[in-house]
CSV table of C-alpha atoms in Angstrom, one decimal:
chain,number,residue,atom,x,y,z
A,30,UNK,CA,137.1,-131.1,-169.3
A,31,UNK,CA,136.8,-128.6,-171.7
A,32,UNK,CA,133.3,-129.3,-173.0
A,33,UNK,CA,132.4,-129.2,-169.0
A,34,UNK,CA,134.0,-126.0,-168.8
A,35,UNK,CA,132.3,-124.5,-171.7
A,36,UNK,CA,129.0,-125.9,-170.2
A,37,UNK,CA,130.0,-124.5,-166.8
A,38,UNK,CA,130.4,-121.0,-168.5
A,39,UNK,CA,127.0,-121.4,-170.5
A,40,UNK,CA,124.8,-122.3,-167.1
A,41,UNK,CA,122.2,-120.3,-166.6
A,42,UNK,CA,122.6,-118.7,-163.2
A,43,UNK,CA,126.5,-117.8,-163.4
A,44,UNK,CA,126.8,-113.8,-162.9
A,45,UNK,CA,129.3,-114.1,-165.5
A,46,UNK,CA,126.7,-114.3,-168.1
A,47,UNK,CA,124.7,-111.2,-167.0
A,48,UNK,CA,128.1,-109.7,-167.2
A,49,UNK,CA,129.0,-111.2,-170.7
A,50,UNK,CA,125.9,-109.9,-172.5
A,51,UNK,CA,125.7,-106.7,-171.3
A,52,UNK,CA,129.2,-105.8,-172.4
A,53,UNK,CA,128.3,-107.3,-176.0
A,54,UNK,CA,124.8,-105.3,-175.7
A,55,UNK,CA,126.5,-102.2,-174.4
A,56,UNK,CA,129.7,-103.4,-177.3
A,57,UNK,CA,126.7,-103.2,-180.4
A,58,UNK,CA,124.5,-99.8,-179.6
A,59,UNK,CA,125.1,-98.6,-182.7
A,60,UNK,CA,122.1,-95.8,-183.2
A,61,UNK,CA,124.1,-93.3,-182.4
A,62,UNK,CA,126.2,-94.2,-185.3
A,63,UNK,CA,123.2,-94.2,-187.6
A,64,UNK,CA,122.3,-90.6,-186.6
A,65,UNK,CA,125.8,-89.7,-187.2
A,66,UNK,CA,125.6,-91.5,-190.3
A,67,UNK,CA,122.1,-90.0,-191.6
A,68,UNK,CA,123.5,-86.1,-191.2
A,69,UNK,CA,127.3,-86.9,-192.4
A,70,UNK,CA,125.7,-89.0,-195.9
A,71,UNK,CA,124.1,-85.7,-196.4
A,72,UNK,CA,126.9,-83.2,-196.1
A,73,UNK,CA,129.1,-85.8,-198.3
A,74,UNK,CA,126.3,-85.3,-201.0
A,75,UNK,CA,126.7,-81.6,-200.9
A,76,UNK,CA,130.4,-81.9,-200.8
A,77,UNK,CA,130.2,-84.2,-204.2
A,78,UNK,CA,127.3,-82.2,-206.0
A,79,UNK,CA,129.9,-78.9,-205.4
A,80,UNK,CA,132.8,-81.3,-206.8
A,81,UNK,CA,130.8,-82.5,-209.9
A,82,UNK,CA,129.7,-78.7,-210.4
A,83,UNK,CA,133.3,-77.5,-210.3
A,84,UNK,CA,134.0,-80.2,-212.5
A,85,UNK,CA,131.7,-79.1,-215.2
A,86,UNK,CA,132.2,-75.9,-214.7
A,87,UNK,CA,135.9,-76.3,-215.2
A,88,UNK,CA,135.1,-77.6,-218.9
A,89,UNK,CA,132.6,-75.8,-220.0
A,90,UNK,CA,134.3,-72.6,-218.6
A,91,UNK,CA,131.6,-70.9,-216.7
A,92,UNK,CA,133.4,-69.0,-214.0
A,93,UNK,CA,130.1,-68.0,-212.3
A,94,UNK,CA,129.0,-71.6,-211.6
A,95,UNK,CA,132.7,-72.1,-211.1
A,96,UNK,CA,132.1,-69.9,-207.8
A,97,UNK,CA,129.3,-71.3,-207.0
A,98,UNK,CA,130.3,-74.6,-206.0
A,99,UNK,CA,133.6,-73.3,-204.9
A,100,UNK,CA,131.5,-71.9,-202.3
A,101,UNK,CA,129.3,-74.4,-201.8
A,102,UNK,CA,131.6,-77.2,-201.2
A,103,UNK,CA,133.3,-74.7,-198.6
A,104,UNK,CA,130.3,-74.1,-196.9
A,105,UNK,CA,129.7,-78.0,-196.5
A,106,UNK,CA,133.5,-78.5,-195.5
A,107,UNK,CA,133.1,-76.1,-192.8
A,108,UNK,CA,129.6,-77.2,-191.8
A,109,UNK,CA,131.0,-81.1,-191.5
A,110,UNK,CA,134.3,-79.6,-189.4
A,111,UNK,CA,131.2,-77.7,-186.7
A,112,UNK,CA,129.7,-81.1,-186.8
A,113,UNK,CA,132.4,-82.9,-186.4
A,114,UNK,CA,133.5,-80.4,-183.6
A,115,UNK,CA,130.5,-78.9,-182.3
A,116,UNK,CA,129.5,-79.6,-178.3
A,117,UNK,CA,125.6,-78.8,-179.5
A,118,UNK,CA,126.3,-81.4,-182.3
A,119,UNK,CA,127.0,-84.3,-179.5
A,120,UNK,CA,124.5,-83.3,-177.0
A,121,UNK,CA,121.5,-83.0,-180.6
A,122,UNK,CA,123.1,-86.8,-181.0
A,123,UNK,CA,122.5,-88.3,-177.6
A,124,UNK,CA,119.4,-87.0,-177.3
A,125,UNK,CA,118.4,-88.4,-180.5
A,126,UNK,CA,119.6,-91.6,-179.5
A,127,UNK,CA,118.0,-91.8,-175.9
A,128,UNK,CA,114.7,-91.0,-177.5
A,129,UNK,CA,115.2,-93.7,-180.1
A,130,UNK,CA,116.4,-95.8,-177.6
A,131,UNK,CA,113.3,-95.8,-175.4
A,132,UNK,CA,113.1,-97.3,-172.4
A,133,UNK,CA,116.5,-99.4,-172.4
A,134,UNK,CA,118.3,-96.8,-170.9
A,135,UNK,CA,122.0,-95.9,-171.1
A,136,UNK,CA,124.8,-98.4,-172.1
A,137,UNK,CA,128.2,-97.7,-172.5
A,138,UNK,CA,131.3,-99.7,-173.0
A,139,UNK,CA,134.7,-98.0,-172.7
A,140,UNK,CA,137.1,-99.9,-174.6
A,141,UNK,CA,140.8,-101.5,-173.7
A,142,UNK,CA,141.6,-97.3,-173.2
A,143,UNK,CA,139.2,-96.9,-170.7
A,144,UNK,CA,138.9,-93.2,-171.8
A,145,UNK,CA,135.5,-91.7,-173.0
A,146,UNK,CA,137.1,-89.8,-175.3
A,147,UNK,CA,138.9,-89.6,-178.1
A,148,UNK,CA,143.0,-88.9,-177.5
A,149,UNK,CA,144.4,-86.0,-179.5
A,150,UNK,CA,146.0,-87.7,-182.1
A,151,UNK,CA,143.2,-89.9,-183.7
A,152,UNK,CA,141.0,-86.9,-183.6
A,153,UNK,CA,143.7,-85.5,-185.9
A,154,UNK,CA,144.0,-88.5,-187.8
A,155,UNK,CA,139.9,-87.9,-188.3
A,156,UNK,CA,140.8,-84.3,-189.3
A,157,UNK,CA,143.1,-85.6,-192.2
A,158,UNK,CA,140.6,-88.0,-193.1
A,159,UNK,CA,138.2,-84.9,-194.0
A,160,UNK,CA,141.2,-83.0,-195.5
A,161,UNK,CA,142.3,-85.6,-197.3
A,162,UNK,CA,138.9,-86.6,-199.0
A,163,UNK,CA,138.5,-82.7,-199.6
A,164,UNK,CA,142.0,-82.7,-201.7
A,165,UNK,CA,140.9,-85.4,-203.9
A,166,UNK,CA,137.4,-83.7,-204.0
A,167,UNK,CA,139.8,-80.9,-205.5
A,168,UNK,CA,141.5,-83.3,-207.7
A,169,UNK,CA,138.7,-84.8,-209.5
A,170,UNK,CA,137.2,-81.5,-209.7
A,171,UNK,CA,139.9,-80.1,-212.2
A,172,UNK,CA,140.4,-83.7,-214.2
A,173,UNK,CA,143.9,-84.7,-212.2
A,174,UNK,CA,141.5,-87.8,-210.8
A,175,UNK,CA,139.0,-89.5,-212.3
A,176,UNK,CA,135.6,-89.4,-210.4
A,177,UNK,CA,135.2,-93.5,-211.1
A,178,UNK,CA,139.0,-94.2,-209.6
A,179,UNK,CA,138.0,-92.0,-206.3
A,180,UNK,CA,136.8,-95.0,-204.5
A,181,UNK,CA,140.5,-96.7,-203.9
A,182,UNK,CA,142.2,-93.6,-202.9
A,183,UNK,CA,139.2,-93.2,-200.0
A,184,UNK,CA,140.0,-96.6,-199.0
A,185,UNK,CA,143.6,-96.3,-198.9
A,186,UNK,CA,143.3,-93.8,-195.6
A,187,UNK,CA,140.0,-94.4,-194.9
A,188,UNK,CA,140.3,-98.3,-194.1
A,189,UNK,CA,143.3,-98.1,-191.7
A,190,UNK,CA,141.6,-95.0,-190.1
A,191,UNK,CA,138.4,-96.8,-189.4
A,192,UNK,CA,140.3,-100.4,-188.4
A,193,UNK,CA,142.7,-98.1,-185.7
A,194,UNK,CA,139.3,-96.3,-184.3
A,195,UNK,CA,137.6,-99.8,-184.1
A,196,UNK,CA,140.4,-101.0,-181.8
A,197,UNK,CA,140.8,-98.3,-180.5
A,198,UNK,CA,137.1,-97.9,-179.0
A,199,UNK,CA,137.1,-101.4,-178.6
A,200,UNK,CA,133.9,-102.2,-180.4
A,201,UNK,CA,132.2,-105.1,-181.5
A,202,UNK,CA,132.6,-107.7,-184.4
A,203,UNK,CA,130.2,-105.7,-186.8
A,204,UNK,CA,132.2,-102.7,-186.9
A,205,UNK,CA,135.0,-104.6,-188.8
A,206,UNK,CA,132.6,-105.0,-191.8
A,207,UNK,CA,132.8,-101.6,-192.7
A,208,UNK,CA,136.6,-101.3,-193.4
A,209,UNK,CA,136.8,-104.7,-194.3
A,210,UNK,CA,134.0,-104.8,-197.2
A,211,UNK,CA,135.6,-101.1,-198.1
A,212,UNK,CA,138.9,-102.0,-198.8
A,213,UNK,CA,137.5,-104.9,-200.4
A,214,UNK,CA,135.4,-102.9,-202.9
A,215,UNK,CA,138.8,-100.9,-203.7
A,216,UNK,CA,140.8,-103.7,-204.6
A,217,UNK,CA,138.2,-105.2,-206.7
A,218,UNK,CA,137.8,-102.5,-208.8
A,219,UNK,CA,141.8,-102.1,-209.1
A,220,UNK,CA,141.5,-105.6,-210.3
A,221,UNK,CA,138.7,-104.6,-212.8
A,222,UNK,CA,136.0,-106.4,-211.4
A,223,UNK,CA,132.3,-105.4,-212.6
A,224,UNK,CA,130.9,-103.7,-209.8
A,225,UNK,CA,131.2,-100.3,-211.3
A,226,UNK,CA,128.1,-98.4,-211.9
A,227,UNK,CA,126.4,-96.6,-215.3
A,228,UNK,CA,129.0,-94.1,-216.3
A,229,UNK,CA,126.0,-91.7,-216.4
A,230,UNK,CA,126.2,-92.2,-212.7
A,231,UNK,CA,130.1,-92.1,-211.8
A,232,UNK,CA,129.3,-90.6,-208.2
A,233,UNK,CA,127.8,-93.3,-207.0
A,234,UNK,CA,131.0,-95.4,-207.7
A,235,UNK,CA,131.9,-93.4,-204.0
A,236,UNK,CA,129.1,-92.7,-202.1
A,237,UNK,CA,127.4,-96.2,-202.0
A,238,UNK,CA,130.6,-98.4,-201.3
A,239,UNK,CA,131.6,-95.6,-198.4
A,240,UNK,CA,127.9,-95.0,-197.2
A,241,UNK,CA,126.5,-98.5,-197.9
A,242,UNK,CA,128.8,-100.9,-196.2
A,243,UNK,CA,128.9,-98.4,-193.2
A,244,UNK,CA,125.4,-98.9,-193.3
A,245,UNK,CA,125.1,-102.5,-192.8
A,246,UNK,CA,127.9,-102.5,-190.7
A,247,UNK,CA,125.9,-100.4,-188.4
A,248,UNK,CA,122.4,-102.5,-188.8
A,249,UNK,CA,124.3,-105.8,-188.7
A,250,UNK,CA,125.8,-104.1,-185.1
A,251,UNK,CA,122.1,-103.2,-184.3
A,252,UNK,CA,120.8,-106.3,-184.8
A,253,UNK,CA,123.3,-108.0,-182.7
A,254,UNK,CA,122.3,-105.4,-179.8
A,255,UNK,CA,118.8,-106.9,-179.9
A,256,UNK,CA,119.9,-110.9,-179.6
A,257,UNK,CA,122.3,-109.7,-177.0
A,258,UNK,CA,119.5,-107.7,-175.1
A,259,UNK,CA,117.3,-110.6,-175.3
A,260,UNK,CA,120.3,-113.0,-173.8
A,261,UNK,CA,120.3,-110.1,-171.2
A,262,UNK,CA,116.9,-110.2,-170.1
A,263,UNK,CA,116.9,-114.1,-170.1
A,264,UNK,CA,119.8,-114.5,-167.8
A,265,UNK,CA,118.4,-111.9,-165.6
A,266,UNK,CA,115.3,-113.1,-165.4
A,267,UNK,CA,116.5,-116.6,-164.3
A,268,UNK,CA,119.5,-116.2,-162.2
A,269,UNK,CA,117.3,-115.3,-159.3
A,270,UNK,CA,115.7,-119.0,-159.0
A,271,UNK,CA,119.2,-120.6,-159.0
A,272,UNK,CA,119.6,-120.4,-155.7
A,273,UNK,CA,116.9,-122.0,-153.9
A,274,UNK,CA,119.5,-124.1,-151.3
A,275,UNK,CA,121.8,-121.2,-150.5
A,276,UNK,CA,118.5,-119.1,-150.1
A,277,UNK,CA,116.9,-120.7,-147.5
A,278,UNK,CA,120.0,-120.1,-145.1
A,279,UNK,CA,120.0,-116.6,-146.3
A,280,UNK,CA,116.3,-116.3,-144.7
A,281,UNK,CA,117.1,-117.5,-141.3
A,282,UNK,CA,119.7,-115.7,-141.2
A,283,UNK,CA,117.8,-112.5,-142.4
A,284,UNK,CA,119.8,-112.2,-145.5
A,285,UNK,CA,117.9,-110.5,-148.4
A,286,UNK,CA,118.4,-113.0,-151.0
A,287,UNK,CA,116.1,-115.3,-150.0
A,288,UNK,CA,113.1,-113.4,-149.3
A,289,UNK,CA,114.1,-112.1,-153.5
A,290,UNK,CA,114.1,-115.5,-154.3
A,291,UNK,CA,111.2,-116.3,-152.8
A,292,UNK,CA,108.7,-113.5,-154.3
């Protein structure tokens, strides 16, 4: 009985398919994210190059490039909270992403909340994600943290963040490969595993573990939106012919179906 259900759920012509697929389509849209992604990577950059300036200008004692990348990292904090905040930001992001998008139009899912936006308190809890990164920016800049240890202390708010705004938004399978392959990284290197890089390089210790899996969690999510989109237009395409007995009483009866079915 179950394998017949399973087939029965799996026949081509059941409206719960077209149904099925374009919530996982709608579930995987991820470009948005990798727009998001392209212009947050690069104010994270600044926001490291200012902390790796303060850092050597805290040892070799140079106040005036001590200054400088006070100011610069404030300037990047303040130009990721406008992002972050911004309504021109969001409307620069969809835009982006319909053009990218093409001619698939607009898909959106939800989530169990059923509310478009974010609630008050998990915006906050994205807030202290930025102050929180920024303190141990601070940190590392005046030797209390090494650079090379940053990565765990990310993860340690970063994962449960991104894991409570997964659920939260309700998104697909591929989302859970950022967090997951990020708290992964952290434990691993607190278990002195050798996936460190050059120490000539200690910055990218950070910025590839937080920027890299995010990135294939996002094209792993994109790819998914193209098999799902193909499922789509397959089901679509062939749900139409599965009623050739039902459509012929339609006709005589004037019903529209048939004549569809029929073209």
């Amino acid at each position: 009985m179950s394998g017949e259900k399973a087939t029965e759920k799996l026949q081509i012509g059941d409206p719960r398919l077209v149904v099925r697929w374009t919530r996982r389509y709608a579930r995987s849209r991820t470009i948005s994210f990798l727009v998001q992604w392209v212009v947050i990577v690069f104010m994270i950059l600044v926001i490291g190059l200012a902390a790796n300036l303060t850092n050597t200008a805290h040892r070799t004692g140079s106040m005036g490039l001590f200054g400088l990348s006070i100011g610069l990292m404030a300037l990047s904090v303040l130009g990721l909270a406008w992002f972050s905040l911004s309504r021109w930001s969001g409307e620069l992001i969809w835009n982006i992403t319909q053009w990218l998008y093409g001619g698939e139009g607009y898909a959106a899912f939800a989530g169990p909340s059923g509310h478009k936006t974010l609630p008050l308190w998990l915006t906050a809890l994205g807030g202290g994600l930025v102050v929180y990164h920024l303190v141990i920016a601070m940190l590392v800049s005046f030797n209390y943290v090494s650079l090379r240890s940053m990565q765990p202390f990310s993860a340690a708010y970063m994962a449960p963040y991104l894991m409570i705004l997964i659920v939260y938004q309700g998104l697909g399978f591929w989302a859970w490969i950022w967090p997951a392959l990020y708290a992964l990284h952290a434990v691993l290197l607190l278990a002195g595993a050798p996936i460190r890089f050059p120490a000539h390089f200690p910055l990218l210790d950070m910025i590839v573990p937080v920027f890299g899996y995010g990135l294939v969690a996002i094209l792993a999510g994109h790819a998914y939106s193209r098999y799902a989109l193909w499922n789509l237009k397959r089901v679509t395409r062939t749900v139409l012919p599965e009623f050739p007995t039902d459509a012929d009483g339609d006709a005589e009866t004037g019903g529209g179906a048939g004549d569809c079915a029929h073209e």
